[in-house]
XYZ file of C-alpha atoms in Angstrom:
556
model
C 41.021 -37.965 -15.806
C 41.570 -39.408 -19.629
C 39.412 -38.667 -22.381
C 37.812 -41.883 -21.983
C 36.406 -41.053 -18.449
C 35.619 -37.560 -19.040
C 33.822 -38.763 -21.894
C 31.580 -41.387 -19.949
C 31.443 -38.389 -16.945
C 29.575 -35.995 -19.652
C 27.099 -38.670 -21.023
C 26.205 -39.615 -17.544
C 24.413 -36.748 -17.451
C 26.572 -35.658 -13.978
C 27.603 -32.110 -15.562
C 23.991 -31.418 -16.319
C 23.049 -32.449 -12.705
C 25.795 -29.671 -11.075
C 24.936 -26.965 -13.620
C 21.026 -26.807 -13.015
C 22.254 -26.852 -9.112
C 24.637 -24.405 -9.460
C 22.035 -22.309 -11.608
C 19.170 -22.304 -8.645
C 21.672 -21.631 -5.499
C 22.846 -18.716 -7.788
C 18.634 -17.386 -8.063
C 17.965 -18.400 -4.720
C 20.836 -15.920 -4.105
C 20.130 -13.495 -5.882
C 16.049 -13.173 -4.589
C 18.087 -13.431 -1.068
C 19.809 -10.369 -2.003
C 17.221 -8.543 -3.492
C 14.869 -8.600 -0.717
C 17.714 -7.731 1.675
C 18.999 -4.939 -0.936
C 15.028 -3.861 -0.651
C 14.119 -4.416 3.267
C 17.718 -2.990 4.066
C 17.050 0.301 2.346
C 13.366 0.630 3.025
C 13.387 -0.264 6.963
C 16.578 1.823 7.407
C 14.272 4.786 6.960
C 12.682 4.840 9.978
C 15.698 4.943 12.246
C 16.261 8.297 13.973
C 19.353 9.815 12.600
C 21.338 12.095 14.521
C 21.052 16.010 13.455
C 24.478 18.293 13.086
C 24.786 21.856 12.858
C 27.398 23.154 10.783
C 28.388 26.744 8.951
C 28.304 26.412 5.287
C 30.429 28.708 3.035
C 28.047 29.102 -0.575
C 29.572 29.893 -4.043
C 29.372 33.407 -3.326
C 31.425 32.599 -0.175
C 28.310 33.830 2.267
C 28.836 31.822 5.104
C 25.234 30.235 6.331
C 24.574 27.838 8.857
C 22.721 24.902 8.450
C 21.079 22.128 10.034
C 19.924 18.119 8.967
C 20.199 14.777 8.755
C 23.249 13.624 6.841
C 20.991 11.327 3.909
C 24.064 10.525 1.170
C 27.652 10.594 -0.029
C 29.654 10.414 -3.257
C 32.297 11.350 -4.563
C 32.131 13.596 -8.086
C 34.688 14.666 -10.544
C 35.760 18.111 -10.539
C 33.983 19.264 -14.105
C 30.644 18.850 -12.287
C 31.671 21.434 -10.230
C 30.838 25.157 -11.269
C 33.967 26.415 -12.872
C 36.389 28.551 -10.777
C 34.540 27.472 -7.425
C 37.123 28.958 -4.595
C 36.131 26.455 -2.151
C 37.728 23.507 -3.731
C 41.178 23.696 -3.534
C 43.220 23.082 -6.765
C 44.649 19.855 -6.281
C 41.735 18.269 -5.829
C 40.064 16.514 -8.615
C 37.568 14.363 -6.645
C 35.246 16.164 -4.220
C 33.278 14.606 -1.392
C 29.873 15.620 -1.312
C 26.828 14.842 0.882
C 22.942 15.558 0.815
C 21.809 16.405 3.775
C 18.098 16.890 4.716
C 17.793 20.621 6.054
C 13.752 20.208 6.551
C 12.151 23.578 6.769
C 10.572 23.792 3.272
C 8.180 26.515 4.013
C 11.160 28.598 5.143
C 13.924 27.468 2.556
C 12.040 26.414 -0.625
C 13.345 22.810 -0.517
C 13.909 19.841 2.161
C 17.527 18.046 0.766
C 20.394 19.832 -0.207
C 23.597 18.528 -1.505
C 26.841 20.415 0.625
C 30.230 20.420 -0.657
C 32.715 18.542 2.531
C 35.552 21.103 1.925
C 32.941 23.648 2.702
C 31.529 22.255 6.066
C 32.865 23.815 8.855
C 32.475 23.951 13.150
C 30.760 20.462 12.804
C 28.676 19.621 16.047
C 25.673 17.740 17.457
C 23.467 19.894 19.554
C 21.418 17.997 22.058
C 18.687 20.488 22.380
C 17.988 20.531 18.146
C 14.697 19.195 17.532
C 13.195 17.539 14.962
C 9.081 18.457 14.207
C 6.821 15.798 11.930
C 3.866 17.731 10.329
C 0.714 17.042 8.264
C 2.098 19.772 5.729
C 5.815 21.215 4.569
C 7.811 17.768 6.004
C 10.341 18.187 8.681
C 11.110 20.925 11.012
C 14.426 21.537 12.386
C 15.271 23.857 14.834
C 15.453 24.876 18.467
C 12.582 25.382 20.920
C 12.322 28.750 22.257
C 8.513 29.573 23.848
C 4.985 27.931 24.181
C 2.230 30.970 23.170
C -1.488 30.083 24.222
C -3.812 32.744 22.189
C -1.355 34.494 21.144
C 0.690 35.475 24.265
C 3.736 33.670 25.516
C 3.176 31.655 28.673
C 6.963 29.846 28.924
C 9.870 31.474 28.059
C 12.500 28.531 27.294
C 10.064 25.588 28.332
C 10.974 21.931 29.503
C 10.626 19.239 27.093
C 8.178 16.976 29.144
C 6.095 20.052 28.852
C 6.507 20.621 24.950
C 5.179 17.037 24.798
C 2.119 17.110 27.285
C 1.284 20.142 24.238
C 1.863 17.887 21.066
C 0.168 15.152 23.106
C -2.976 17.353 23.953
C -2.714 18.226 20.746
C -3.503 14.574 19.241
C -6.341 13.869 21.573
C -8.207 17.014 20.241
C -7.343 15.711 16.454
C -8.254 12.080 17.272
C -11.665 13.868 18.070
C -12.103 15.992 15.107
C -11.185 12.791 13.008
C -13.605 10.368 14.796
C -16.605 13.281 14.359
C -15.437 14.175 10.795
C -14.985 10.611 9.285
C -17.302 8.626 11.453
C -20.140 10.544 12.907
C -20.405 13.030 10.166
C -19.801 10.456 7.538
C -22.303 8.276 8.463
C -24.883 11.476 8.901
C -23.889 12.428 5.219
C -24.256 9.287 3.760
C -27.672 8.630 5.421
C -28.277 12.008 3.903
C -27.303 10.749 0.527
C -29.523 7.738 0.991
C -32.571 9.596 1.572
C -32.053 11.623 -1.752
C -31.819 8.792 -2.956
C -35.137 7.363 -1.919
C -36.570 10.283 -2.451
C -35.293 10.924 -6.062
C -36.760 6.564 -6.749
C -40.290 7.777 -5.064
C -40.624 10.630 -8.145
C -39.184 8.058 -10.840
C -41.862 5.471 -9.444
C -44.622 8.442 -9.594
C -45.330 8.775 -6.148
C -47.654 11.855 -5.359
C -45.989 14.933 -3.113
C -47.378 14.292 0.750
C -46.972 10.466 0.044
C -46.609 8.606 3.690
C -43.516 7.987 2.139
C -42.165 11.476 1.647
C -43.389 12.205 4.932
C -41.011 9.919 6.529
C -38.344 10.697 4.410
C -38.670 14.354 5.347
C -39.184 13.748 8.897
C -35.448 11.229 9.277
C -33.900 14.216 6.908
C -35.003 16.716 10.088
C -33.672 14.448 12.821
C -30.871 13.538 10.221
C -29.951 17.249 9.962
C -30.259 18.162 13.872
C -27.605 15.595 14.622
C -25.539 17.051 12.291
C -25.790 20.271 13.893
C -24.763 19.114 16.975
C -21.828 17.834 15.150
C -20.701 20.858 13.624
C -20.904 22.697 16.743
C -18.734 19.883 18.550
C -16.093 20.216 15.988
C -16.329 24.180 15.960
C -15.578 24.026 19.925
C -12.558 21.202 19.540
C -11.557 23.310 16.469
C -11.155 26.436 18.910
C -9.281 24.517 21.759
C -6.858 23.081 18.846
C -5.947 26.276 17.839
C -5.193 28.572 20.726
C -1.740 26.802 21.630
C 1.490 27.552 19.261
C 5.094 27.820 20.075
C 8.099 29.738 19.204
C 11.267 27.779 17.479
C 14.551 28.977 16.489
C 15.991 28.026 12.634
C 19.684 27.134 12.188
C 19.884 30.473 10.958
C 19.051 32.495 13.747
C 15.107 33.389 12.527
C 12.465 32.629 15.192
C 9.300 31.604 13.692
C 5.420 30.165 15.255
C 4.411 27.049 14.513
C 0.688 25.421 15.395
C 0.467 22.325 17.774
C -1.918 21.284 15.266
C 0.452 21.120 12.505
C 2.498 18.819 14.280
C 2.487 15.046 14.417
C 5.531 14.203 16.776
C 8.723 16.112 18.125
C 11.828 14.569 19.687
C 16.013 15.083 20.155
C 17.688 12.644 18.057
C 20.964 13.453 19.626
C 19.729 13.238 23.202
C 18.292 9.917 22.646
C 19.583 6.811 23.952
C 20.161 3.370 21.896
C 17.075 2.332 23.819
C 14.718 5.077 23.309
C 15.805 5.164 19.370
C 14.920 1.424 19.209
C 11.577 2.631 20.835
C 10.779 5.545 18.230
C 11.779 3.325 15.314
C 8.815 0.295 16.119
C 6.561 3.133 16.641
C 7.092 4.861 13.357
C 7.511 1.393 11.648
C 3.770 0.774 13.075
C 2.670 4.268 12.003
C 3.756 3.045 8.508
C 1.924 -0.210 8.688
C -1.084 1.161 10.241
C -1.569 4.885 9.657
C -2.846 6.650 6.593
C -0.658 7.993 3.895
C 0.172 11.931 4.145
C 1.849 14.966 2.122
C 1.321 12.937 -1.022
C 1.505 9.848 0.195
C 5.719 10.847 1.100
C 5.103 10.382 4.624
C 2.651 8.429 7.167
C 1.264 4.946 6.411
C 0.040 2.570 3.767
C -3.092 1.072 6.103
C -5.421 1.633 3.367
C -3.175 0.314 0.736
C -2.572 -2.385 2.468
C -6.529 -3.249 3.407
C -7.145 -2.626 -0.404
C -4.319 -5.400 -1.816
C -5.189 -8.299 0.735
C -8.763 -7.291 0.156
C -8.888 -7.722 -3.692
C -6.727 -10.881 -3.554
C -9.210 -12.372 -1.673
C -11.908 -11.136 -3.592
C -10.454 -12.766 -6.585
C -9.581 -16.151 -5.298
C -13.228 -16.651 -4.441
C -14.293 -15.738 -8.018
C -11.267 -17.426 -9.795
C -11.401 -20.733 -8.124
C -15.225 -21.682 -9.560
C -14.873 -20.328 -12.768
C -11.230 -22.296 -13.395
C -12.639 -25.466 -11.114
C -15.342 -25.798 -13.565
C -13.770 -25.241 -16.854
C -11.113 -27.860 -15.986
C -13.262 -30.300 -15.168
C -16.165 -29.318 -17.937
C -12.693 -29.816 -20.113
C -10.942 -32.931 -18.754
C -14.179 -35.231 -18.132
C -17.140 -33.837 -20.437
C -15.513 -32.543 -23.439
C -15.538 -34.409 -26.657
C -11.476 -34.702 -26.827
C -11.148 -33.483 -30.812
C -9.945 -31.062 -32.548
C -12.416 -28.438 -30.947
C -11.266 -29.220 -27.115
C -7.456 -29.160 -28.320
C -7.871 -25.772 -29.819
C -9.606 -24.234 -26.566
C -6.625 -25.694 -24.437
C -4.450 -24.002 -26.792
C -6.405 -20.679 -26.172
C -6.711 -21.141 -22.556
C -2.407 -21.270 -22.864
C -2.018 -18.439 -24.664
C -4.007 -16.520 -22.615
C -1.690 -16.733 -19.873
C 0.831 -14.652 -22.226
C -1.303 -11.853 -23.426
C -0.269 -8.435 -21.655
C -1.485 -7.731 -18.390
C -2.867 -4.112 -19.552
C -5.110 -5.743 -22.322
C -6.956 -7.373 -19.456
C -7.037 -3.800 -17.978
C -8.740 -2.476 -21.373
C -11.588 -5.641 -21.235
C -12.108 -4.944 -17.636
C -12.900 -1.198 -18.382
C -15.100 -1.865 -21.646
C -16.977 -4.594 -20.578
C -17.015 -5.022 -16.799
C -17.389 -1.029 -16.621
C -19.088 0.536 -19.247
C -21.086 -2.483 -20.173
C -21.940 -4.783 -17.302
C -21.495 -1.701 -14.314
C -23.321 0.508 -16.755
C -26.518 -1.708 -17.423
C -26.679 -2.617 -13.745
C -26.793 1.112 -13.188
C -29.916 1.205 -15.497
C -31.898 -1.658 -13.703
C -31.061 -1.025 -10.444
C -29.739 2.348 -9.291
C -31.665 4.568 -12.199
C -31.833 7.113 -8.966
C -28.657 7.784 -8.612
C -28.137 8.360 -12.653
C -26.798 10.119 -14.264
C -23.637 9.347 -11.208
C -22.557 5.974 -11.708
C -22.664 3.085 -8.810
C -21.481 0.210 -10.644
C -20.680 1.894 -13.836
C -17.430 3.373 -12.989
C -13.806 1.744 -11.809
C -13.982 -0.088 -8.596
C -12.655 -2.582 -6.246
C -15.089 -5.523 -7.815
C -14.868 -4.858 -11.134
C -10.861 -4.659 -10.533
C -11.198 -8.267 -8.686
C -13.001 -9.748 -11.842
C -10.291 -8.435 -14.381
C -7.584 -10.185 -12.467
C -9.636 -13.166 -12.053
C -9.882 -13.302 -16.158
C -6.017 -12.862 -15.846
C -5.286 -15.659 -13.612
C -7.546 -18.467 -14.660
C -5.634 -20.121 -17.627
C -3.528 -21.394 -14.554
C -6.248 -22.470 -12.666
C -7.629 -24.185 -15.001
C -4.402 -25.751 -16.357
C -3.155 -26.850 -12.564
C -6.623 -28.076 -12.046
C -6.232 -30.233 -15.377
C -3.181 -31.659 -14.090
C -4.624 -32.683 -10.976
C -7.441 -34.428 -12.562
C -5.291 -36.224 -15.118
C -3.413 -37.766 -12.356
C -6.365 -39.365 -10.407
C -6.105 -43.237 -11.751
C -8.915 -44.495 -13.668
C -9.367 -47.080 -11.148
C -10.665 -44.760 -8.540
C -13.729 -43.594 -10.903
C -14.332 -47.083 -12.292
C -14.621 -48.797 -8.770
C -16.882 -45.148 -7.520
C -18.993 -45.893 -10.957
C -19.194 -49.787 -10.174
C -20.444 -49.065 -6.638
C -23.751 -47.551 -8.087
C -22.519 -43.648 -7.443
C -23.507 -41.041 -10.463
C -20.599 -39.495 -12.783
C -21.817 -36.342 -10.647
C -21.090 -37.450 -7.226
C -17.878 -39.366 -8.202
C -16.714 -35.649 -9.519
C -17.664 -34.428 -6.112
C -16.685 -36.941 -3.972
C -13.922 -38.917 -4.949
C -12.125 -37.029 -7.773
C -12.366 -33.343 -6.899
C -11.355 -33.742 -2.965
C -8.007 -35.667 -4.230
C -7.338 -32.933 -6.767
C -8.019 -29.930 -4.007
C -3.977 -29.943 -3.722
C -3.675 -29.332 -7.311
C -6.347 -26.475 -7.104
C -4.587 -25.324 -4.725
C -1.084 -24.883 -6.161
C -3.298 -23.340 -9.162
C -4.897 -20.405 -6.984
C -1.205 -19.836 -4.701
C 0.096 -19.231 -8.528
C -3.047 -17.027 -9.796
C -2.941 -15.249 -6.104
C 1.317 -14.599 -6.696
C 0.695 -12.965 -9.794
C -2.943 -11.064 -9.154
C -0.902 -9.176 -5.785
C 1.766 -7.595 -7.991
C 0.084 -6.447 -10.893
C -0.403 -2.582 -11.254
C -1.105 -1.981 -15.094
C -5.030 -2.970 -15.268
C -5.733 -1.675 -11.885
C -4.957 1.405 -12.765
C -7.904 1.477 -15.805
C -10.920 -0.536 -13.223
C -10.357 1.044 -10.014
C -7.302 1.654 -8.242
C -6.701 5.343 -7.300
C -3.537 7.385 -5.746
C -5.917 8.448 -2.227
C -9.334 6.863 -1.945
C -11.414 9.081 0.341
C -13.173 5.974 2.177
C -12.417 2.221 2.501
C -14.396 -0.628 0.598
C -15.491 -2.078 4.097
C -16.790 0.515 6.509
C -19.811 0.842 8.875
C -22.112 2.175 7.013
C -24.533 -0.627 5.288
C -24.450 -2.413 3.469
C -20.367 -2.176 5.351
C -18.863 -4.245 1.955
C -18.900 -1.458 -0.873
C -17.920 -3.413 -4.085
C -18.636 -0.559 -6.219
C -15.459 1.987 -4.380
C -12.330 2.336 -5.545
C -9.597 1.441 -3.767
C -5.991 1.562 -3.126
C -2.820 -0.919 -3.937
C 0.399 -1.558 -2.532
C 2.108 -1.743 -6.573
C 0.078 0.894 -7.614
C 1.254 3.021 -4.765
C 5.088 2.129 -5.590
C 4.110 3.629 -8.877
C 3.099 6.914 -8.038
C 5.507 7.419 -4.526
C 8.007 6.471 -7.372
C 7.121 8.058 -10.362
C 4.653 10.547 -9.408
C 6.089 12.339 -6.456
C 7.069 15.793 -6.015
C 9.687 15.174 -3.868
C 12.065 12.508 -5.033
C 14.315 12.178 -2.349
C 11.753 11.691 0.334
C 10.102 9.374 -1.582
C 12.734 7.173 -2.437
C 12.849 4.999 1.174
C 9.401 4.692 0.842
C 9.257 2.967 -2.128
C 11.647 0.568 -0.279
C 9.765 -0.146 2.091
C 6.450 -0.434 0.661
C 8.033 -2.830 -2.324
C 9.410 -5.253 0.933
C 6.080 -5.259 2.592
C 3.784 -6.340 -0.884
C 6.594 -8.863 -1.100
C 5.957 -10.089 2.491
C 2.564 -9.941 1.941
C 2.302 -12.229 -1.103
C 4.842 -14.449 0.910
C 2.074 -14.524 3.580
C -0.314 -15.620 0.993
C 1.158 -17.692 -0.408
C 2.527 -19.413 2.629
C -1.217 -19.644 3.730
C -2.382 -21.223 0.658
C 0.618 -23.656 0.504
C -0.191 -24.978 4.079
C -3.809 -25.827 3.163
C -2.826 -27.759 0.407
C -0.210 -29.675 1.826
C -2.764 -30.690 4.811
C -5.488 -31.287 2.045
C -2.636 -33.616 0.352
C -1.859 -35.076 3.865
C -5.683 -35.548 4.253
C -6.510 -37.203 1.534
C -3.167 -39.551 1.401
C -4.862 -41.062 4.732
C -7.403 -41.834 2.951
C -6.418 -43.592 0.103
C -4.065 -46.119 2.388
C -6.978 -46.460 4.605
């Protein structure tokens, strides 16, 4: 090619053409990546790894053995190394080295533990090691030895199937004492709550003691308070059958210790599992982590709540954003005075897209929270002063920050929709007798739904992810109850609630254990990502069959 031609090629525009391509296959790639970087490491978690047993020789050349799931490798220079360390022979100035996850926390101070390769030795895979999920202390490894009921031992070397009828016994008593703790008991105390409630407005209104009011309050607190009884001796029983199994297990080490069926939340044999039954565990504990609730600081279990609380304050927003933006778009594009005044608000409306996310978070909390929440408390709950209903962080108050956040783009998308509707269309609706008012609601809004639409799928991507002003109106590390429950009036605007980003944050950033963490936060990044794909996939198929719909209509 002469200069002549490559000349004519550039101003063609051709190069331009290939470099923008070339510049979105190489983001599309990279996003690719990233979520397969993210679900690889994240999902991966829930396999069952194998277990090995090995003898370990320390620094002090005690020889101990060990037991866990091989976690890591690398490979370090010697000068990391403790100087003079007789296990790593001289001509070697890279070591291997691998963490392994020895469990037993309550027994050995910590659950991962880095091992020096040169220092493993007798290497095996024991069929019969188990490993033990609790509610407290992590993993347990070690071998079964004995089932004890009340304290005596009734099998001596017991059969697995029978270890599992235990654990499985086990969870049908604590299913129980969940359902008649949260539910039954829950619903008693918050009647009871109620009541003082009541009771506490009756003296602020100046009712007299022995008021027919009163008397009925006293006489549901009685029947209120018998049921409760009966609760509390239900649990004590269930509480009693719970704890009179226990079992004996061997450590690595040789030490036998006793461990509570009620401390445990599943048992199995990696190494005697097949291909079949470790695809089997894996769905179940990948359900567990979809639908269970988070435990031992929110390191192990699920993310159900977190979850419930994301989708559940997206949604919440997109019904308040949509108005607010719908109407300032159009107040904007067909009732404003276009001047210098107009120009200036769109200007505004702009820049607010750009201001920082936690500024938001610090309006929310002054004027949704102390302000708004705080007068509301005044003129409507003045019983339940000086506690707070609507005057402290919660899941509405969060939903209204990040609908102040994500209007600009409603409104601006909405703009854009209107200011492509021809003039035609509202000339021949004006012609035909209708009102300005019913050609807005008629004619022009239904063809600019699409553009509304595109509007809230943006507001919705960027609502999902934030963290920073949640964290000031109402998100929380564990919220003790749901926003939608039971009890009336079942939607609770006023609780706080928690969020998938928010809980990336403090599995993250806040966790006492790092390394057991550090999957989670995997995982739990991969699923808000599906879940604002979901969205946003949901919101992207009603527009296009608004678009579709409306596209009839204007050929027809």
């Amino acid at each position: 090619m002469n200069r002549s031609s490559f000349r004519n090629w550039c101003n063609s525009g051709e190069p331009f053409v290939w470099l923008n391509a070339g510049a979105v296959s190489l983001s599309i790639i990279m996003v690719v990546g990233l979520i397969l970087l993210i679900m690889a490491r994240g999902l991966g978690h829930f396999w069952p790894s194998d277990v090995a047993a090995f003898d370990y020789t320390d620094s002090d050349g005690a020889v101990v053995a060990l037991a866990g799931e091989f976690i890591d490798a690398e490979s370090v220079p010697r000068a990391r190394l403790a100087v003079g360390d007789a296990r790593v022979p001289a001509y070697l100035d890279i070591i291997d080295r691998t963490l392994v996850r020895i469990g037993n926390r309550d027994y050995t101070g910590f659950d991962y533990r880095w091992v020096l390769d040169v220092a493993m030795h007798n290497l095996s895979y024991p069929a019969q090691i188990m490993v033990i999920e609790r509610y407290e202390w992590g993993n347990f490894y070690g071998y079964l030895t004995a089932i004890k009921e009340d304290g005596a031992a009734l099998h001596a070397d017991p059969d697995w199937a029978l270890f599992q009828r235990y654990i499985a016994a086990s969870q049908q008593l604590l299913g129980e004492i969940r359902h008649i703790e949260k539910s039954l008991i829950g619903a008693v105390n918050y009647d009871m709550e109620r009541l003082r409630l009541k009771e506490r407005k009756l003296a602020l209104d100046g009712a007299p003691e022995g008021s027919p009011a009163h008397t009925q309050i006293a006489t549901q607190r009685v029947a209120l308070q018998e049921k409760y009884d009966g609760y509390t001796d239900r649990l004590a029983g269930l509480y009693e059958q719970l704890n009179r199994p226990s079992f004996m297990a061997r450590l690595a080490d040789g030490r036998e210790v006793e461990l509570a069926f009620a401390k445990v939340v599943r048992a199995y044999r990696p190494n005697a599992m097949s291909v079949t039954d470790k695809v089997a565990f894996y769905f179940e504990k990948l359900w567990e982590f979809v639908s269970g609730d988070p435990r031992e600081a929110n390191t192990e279990g699920g993310i159900f709540p977190a979850i419930f609380g994301t989708v559940m304050m997206v949604m919440i927003m997109a019904v308040l954003v949509t108005p607010f933006g719908v109407v300032a778009a159009v107040y904007l594009r067909e009732y404003a005075k276009q001047g210098p005044v107009t120009r200036l608000i769109r200007i505004a409306v702009n820049n607010l897209a750009g201001v920082p996310s936690v500024v938001y978070g610090v309006f929310g909390l002054g004027f949704f929270v102390y302000f708004l929440g705080g007068t509301i408390d005044e003129l409507f709950f003045p019983e339940s002063l000086p506690a707070p209903t609507f005057g402290t962080p919660g899941i509405l108050w969060a939903s209204l920050t990040l609908a102040i956040l994500t209007v600009p783009v409603v409104i601006v998308s909405t703009e854009e929709g209107l200011s492509r509707v021809p003039r035609a269309i509202r000339e021949g609706s004006l012609a035909l007798g209708a009102t300005k008012a019913e050609t807005l609601w008629r004619t022009v809004l239904p063809m600019t739904a699409s553009a509304m639409m595109t509007g809230l799928i943006l507001a919705v991507a960027r609502a999902a992810g934030e963290v920073a002003p949640l964290m000031l109106v109402g998100v929380v590390k564990l919220a003790p109850s749901m926003p939608l429950d039971g009890n009336f009036p079942f939607l609770h605007l006023d609780r706080k609630f928690m969020h998938l980003g928010f809980h990336i944050y403090d599995v993250g950033f806040q966790s006492p254990n790092v390394e057991a963490a550090r999957p989670l936060v995997y995982a739990t990044a991969f699923l808000l990502v599906l879940i604002i794909i979901c969205l946003n996939l949901t919101a992207i198929k009603i527009r296009n069959r608004l678009r579709e719909k409306y596209r009839a209509a204007e050929q027809h």
